[in-house]
CSV table of C-alpha atoms in Angstrom, one decimal:
chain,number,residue,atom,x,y,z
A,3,UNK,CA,34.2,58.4,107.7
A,4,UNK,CA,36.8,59.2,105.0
A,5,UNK,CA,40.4,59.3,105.9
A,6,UNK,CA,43.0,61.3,103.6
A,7,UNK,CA,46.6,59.9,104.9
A,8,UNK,CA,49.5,60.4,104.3
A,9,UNK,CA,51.4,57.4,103.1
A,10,UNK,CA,54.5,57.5,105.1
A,11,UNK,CA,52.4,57.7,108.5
A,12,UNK,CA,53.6,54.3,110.4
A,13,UNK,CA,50.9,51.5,109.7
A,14,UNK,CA,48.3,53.7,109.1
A,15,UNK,CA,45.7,50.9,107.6
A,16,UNK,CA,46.5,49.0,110.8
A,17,UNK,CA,45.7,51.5,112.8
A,18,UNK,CA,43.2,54.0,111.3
A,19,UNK,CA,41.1,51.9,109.1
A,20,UNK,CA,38.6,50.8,112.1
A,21,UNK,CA,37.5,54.3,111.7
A,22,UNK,CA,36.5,54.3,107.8
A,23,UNK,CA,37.8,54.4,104.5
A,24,UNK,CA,41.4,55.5,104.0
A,25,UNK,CA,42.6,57.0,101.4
A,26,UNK,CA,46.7,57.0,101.0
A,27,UNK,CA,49.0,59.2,99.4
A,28,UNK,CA,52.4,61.2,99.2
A,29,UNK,CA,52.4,64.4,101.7
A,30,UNK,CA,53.5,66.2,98.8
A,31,UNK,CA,50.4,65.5,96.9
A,32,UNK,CA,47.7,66.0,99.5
A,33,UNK,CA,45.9,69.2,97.6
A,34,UNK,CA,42.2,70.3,98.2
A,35,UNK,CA,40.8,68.1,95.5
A,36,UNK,CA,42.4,65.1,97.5
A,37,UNK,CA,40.6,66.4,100.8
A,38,UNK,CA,37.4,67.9,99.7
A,39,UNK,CA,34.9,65.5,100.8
A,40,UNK,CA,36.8,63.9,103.8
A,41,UNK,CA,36.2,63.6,107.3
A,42,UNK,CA,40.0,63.4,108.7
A,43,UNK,CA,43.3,64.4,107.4
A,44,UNK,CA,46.5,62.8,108.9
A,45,UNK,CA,49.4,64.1,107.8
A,46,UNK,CA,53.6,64.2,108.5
A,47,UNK,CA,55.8,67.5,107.9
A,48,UNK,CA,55.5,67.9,103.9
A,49,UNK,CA,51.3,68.5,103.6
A,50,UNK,CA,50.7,72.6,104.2
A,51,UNK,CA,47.7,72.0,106.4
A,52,UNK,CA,45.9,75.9,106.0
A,53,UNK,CA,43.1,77.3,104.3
A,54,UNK,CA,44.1,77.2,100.8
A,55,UNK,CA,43.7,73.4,101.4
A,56,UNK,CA,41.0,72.6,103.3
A,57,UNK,CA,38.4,75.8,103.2
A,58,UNK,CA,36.2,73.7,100.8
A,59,UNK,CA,36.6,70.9,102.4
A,60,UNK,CA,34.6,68.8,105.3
A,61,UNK,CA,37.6,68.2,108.1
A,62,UNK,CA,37.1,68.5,110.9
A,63,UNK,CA,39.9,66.4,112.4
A,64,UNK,CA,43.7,67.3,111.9
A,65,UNK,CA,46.3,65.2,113.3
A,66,UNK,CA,49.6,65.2,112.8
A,67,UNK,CA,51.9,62.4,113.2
A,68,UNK,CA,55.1,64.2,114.0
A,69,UNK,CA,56.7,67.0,116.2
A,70,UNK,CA,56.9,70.1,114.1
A,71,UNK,CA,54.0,72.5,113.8
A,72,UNK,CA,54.8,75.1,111.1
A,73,UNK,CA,53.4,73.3,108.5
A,74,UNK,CA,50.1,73.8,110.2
A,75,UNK,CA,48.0,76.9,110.4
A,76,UNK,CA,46.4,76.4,113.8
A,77,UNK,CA,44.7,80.3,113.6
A,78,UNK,CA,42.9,78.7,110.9
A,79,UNK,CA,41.5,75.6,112.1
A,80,UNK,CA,40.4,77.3,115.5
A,81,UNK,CA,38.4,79.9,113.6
A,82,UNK,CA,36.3,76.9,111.7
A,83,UNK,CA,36.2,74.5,114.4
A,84,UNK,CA,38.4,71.8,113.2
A,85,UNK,CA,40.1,69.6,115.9
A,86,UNK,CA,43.7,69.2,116.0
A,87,UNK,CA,46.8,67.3,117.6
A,88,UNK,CA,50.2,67.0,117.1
A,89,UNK,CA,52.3,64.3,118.2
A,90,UNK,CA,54.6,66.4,120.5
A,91,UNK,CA,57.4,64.5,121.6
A,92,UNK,CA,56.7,61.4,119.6
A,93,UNK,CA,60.7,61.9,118.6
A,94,UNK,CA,62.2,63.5,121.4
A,95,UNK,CA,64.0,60.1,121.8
A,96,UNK,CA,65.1,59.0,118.8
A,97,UNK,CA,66.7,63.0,117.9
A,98,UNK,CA,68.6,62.6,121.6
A,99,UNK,CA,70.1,59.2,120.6
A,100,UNK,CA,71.8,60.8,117.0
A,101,UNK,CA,73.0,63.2,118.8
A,102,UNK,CA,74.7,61.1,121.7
A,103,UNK,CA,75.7,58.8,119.1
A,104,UNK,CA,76.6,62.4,116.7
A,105,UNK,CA,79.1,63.5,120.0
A,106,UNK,CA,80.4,59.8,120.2
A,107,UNK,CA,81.7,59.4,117.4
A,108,UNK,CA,83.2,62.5,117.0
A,109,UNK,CA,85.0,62.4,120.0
A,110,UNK,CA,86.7,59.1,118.6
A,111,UNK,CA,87.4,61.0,115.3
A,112,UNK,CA,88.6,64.0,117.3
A,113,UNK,CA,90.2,62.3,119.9
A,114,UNK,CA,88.6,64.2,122.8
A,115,UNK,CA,87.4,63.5,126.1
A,116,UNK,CA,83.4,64.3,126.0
A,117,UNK,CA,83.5,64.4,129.6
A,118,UNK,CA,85.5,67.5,129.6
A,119,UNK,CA,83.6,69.4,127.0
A,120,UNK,CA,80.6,71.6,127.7
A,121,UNK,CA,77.2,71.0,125.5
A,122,UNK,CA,75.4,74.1,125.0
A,123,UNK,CA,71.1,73.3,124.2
A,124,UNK,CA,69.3,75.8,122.5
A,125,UNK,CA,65.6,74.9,122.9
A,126,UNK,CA,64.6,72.6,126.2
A,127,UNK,CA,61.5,71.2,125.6
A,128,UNK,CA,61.0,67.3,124.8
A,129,UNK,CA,64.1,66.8,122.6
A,130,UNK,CA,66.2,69.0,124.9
A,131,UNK,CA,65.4,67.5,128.2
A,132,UNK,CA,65.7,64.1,126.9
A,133,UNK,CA,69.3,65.5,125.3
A,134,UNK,CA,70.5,66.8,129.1
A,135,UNK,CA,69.3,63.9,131.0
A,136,UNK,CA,72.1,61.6,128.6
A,137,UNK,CA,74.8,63.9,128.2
A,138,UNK,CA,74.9,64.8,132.3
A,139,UNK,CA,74.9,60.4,133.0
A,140,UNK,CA,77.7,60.7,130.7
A,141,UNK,CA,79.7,63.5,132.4
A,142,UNK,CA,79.3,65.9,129.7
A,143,UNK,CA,78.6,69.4,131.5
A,144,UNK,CA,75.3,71.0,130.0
A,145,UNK,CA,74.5,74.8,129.2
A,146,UNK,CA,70.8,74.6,128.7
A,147,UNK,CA,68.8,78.3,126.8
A,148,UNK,CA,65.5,77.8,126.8
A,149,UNK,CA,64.2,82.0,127.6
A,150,UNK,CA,60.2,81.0,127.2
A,151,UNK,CA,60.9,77.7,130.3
A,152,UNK,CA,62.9,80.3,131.8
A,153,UNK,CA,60.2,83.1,131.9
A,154,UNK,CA,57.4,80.9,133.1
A,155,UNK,CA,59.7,78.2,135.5
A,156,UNK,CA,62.3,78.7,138.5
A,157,UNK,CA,64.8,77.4,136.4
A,158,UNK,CA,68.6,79.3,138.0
A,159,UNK,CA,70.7,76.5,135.8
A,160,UNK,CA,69.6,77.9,132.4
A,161,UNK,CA,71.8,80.4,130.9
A,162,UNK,CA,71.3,83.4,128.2
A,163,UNK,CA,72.0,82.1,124.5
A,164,UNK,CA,75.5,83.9,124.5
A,165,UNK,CA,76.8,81.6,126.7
A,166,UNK,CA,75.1,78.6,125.3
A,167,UNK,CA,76.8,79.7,122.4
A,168,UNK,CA,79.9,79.7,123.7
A,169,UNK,CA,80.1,75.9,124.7
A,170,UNK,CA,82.5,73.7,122.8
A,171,UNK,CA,79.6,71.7,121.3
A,172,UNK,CA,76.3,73.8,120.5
A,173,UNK,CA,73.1,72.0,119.5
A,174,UNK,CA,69.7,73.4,118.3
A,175,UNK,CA,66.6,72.0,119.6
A,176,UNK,CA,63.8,74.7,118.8
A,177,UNK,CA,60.7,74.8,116.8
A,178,UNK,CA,60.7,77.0,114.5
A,179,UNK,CA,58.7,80.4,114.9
A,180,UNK,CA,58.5,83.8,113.7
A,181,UNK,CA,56.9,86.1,116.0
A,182,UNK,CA,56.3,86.5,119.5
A,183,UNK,CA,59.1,87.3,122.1
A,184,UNK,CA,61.6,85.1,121.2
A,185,UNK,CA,61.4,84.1,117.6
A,186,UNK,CA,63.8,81.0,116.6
A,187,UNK,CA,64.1,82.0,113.0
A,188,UNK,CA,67.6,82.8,112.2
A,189,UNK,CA,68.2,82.5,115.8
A,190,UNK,CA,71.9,81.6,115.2
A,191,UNK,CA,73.0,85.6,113.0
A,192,UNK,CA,75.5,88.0,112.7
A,193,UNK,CA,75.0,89.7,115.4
A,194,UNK,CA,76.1,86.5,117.2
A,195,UNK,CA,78.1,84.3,115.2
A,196,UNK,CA,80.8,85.4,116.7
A,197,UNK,CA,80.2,83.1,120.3
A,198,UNK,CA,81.3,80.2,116.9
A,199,UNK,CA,84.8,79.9,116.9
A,200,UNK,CA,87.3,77.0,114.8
A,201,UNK,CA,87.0,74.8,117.7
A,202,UNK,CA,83.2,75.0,117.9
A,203,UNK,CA,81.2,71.7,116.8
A,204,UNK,CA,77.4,73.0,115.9
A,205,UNK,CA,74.5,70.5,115.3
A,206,UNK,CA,71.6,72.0,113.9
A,207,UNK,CA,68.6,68.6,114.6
A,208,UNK,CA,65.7,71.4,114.7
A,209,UNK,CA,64.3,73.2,111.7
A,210,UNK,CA,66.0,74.6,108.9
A,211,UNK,CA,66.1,78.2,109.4
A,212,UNK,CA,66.7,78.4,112.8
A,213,UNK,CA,70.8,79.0,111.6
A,214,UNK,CA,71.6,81.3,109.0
A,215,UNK,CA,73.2,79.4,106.8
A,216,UNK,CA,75.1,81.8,104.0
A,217,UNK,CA,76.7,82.8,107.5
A,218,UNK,CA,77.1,79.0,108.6
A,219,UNK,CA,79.2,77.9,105.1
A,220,UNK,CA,81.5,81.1,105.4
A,221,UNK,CA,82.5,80.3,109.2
A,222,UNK,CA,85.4,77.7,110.3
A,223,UNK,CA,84.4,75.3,112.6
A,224,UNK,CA,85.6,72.0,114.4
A,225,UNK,CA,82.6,69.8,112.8
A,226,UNK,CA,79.0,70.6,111.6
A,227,UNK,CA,76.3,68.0,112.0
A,228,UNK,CA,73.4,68.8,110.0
A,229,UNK,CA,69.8,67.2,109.9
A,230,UNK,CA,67.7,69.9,108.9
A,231,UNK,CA,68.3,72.4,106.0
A,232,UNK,CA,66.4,75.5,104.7
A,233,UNK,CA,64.4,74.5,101.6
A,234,UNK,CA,64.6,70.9,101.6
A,235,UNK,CA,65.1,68.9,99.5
A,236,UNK,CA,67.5,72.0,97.9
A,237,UNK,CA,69.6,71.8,100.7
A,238,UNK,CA,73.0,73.9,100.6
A,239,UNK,CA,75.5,71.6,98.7
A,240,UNK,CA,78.6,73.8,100.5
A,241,UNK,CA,77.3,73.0,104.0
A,242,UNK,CA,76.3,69.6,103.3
A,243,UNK,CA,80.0,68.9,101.3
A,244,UNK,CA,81.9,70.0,104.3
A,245,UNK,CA,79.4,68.4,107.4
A,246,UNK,CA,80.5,65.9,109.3
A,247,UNK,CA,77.2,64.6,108.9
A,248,UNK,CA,74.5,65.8,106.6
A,249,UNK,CA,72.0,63.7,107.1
A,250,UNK,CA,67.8,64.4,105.2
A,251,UNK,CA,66.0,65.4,108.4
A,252,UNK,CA,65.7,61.9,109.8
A,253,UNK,CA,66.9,62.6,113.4
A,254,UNK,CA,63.9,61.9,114.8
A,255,UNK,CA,62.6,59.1,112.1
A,256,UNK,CA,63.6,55.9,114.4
A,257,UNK,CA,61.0,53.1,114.0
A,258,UNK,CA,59.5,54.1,118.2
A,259,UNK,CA,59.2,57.5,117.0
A,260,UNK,CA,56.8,57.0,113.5
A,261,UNK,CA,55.1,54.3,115.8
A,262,UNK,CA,54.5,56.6,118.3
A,263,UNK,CA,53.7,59.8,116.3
A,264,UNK,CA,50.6,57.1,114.8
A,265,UNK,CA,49.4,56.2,117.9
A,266,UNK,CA,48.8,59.5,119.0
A,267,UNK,CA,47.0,61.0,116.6
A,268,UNK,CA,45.2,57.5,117.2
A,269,UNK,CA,44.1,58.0,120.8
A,270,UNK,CA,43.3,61.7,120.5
A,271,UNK,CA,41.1,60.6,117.1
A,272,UNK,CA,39.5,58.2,119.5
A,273,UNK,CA,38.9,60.7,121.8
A,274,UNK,CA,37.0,62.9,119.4
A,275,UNK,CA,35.0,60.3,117.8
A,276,UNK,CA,34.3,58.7,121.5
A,277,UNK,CA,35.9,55.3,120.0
A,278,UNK,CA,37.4,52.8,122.7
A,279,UNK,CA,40.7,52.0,121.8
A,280,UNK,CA,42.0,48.8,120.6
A,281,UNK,CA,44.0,47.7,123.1
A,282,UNK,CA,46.3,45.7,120.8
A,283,UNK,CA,47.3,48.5,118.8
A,284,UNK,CA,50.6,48.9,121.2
A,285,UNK,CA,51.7,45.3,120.0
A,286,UNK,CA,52.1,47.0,116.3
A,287,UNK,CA,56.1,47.7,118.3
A,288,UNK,CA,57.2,45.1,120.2
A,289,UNK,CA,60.5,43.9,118.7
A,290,UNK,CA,61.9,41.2,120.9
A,291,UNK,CA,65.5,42.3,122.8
A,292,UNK,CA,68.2,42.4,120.3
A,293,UNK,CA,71.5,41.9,120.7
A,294,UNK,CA,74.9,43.9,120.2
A,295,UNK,CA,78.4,42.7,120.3
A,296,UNK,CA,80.9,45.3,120.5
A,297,UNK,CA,83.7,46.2,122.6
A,298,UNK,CA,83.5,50.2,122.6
A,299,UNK,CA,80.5,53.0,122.9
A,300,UNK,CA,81.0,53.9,119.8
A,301,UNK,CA,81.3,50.4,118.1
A,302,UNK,CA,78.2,49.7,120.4
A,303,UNK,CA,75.9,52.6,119.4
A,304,UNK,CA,77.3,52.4,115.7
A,305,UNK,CA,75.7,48.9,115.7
A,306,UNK,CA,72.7,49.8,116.2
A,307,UNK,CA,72.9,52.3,113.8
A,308,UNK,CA,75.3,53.8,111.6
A,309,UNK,CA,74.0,57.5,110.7
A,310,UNK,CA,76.9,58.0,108.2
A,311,UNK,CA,75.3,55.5,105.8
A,312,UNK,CA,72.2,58.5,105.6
A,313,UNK,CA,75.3,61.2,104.9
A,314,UNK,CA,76.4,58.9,102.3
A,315,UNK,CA,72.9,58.0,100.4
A,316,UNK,CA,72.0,61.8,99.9
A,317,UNK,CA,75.5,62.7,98.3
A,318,UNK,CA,73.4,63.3,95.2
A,319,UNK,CA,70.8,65.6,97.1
A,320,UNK,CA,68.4,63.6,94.4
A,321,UNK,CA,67.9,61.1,96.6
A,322,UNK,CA,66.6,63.1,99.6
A,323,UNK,CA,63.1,62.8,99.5
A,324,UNK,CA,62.7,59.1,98.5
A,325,UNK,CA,65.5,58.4,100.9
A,326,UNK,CA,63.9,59.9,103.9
A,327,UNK,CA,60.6,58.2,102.6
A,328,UNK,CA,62.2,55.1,102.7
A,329,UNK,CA,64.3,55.2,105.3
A,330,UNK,CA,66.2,51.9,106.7
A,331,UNK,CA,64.4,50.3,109.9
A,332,UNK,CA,65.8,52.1,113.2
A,333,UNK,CA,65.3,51.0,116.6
A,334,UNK,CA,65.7,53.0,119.5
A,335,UNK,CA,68.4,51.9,122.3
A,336,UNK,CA,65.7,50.5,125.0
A,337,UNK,CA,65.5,47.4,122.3
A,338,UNK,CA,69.0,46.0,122.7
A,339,UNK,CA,71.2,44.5,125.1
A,340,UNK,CA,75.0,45.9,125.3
A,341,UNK,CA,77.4,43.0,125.9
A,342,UNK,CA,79.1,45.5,128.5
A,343,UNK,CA,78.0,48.3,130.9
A,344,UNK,CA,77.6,51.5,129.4
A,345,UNK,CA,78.2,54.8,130.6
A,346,UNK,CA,74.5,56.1,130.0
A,347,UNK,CA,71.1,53.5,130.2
A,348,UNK,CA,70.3,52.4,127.1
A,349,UNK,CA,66.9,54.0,127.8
């Protein structure tokens, strides 16, 4: 078979090549030339996977290494029988640990007690569960909105999105959709950007479009943490000037997350091509335990890593897309040992 990859998928020739020849390159740059005689496409977020690109082509695998699906027109690749996963969840961990580490910190700039502050989460699916299960060992009080859960699930905790609105920190977690009963786009409007007061802190680690922004740069808050923009790499230089962190959509871009967004598509390409799995391919992530020596949370979780450092390399927005295609090596917690007891499991 032929594989069309795209380059930053984590250790792709390790992992793909027993299956045929690969052929690497930029998301940006995958175009229907690229995929016109191959067999399988793997792709990130930056590849429009739709007819335009592949109704000439051969696919019939699609797999996507990360979380999102927008970028993929699934209509399509039902109607012509092409096969395809996404990695849900791959990065539910590694976008709950910014924003622990995002609420941390900021209670130490702040000087505020986290544990007497309420957390509203919009969206409760992978990222958002992970998020809860934290903040609630750590005493924070949760608001969760999640109105598809709560239509299908006995869920009396969950609340209606004006009230998770209304909490003093409020933190998207949707995909990002258009149609359908409850569409995310522009989900945060004028009709209800009012619930955002001065002493609100909003964290938008979704999608870009999910807030609407010309209303987001106009209204005082406590402290914006932004991860994903509308029309990256052209993000909003007002927003990103005045955000406590502005970070190139890299919430989710920890070393366990890529890993795991490859390993996926992995199994389920096994599945279709009825290949056994090599059992060692697991070992490509297996750092052994490494240490931190702090005194404090947020010296501790700072250590591991410090997500001002990605506010500070896309001051010139130049450097967004290479940054985020480069991005610094990022473990997740479960790979170090505190040197005290922490309030939440490193987990």
């Amino acid at each position: 078979m032929k594989l069309v990859i795209d380059d930053a998928c984590y250790a792709y020739h390790k992992i793909f090549s027993e299956f045929g020849e690969i052929v690497a390159m930029a998301g940006r740059d995958i175009d229907a030339n690229s995929v016109q005689d191959a067999d399988v496409l793997i792709v990130r977020s930056r590849t429009k996977v739709n007819q335009a690109l592949l109704q000439d082509s051969q696919v019939k695998f699609v797999g996507s290494t990360v979380a999102g699906l927008e970028h993929v027109d699934q209509d399509y690749l039902t109607a012509n029988n092409i096969t395809f996963f996404s990695a849900q969840g791959c990065n539910s961990m590694a976008v709950a640990e910014f924003i622990i580490s995002a609420i941390v910190n900021l209670a130490d700039e702040f000087g505020f007690d986290y544990t007497q502050k309420t957390l509203g989460i919009i969206g409760v699916g992978n990222v958002g569960s992970r998020l809860a299960a934290k903040a609630e060992l750590m005493g924070i009080k949760t608001l969760l909105n999640d109105p598809p859960r709560q239509d299908t699930e006995n869920l009396p905790e969950f609340v209606d999105l004006s009230t998770a609105l209304s909490a003093d920190i409020v933190t998207f977690h949707t995909p990002l959709s258009f149609d359908g009963r409850y569409p995310s786009y522009q989900l945060l409007n004028a009709k209800n950007f009012h619930h955002i007061s001065n002493q609100t802190i909003v964290i938008n680690a979704a999608r870009g479009g999910v807030i609407v922004e010309d209303i987001w740069q106009k209204t005082p808050t406590k402290a914006n943490v932004i991860d994903c923009w509308e029309n990256e790499p052209n993000i909003n230089q007002s927003l990103q000037k005045n955000a406590y962190l502005a970070t190139p959509h890299i919430a989710g871009h920890s070393v366990d997350a890529k890993f795991m967004g490859s390993f996926m598509v992995y199994e389920a390409l096994c599945e279709f091509t009825n290949t056994t799995q090599d059992k060692d391919i697991v070992k490509l992530i297996n750092p052994e335990k490494l240490s931190v020596n702090q005194n404090t949370l947020k010296d501790t979780l700072n250590s591991i890593y410090d997500f001002k450092q990605d506010t500070v390399a896309i001051a010139n927005i130049k450097n967004f897309e290479n940054y985020r295609r480069n991005y610094p090596i990022r473990y997740e917690w479960h790979h170090f040992n505190p040197s005290f007891p922490l309030p939440l499991p490193l987990l």
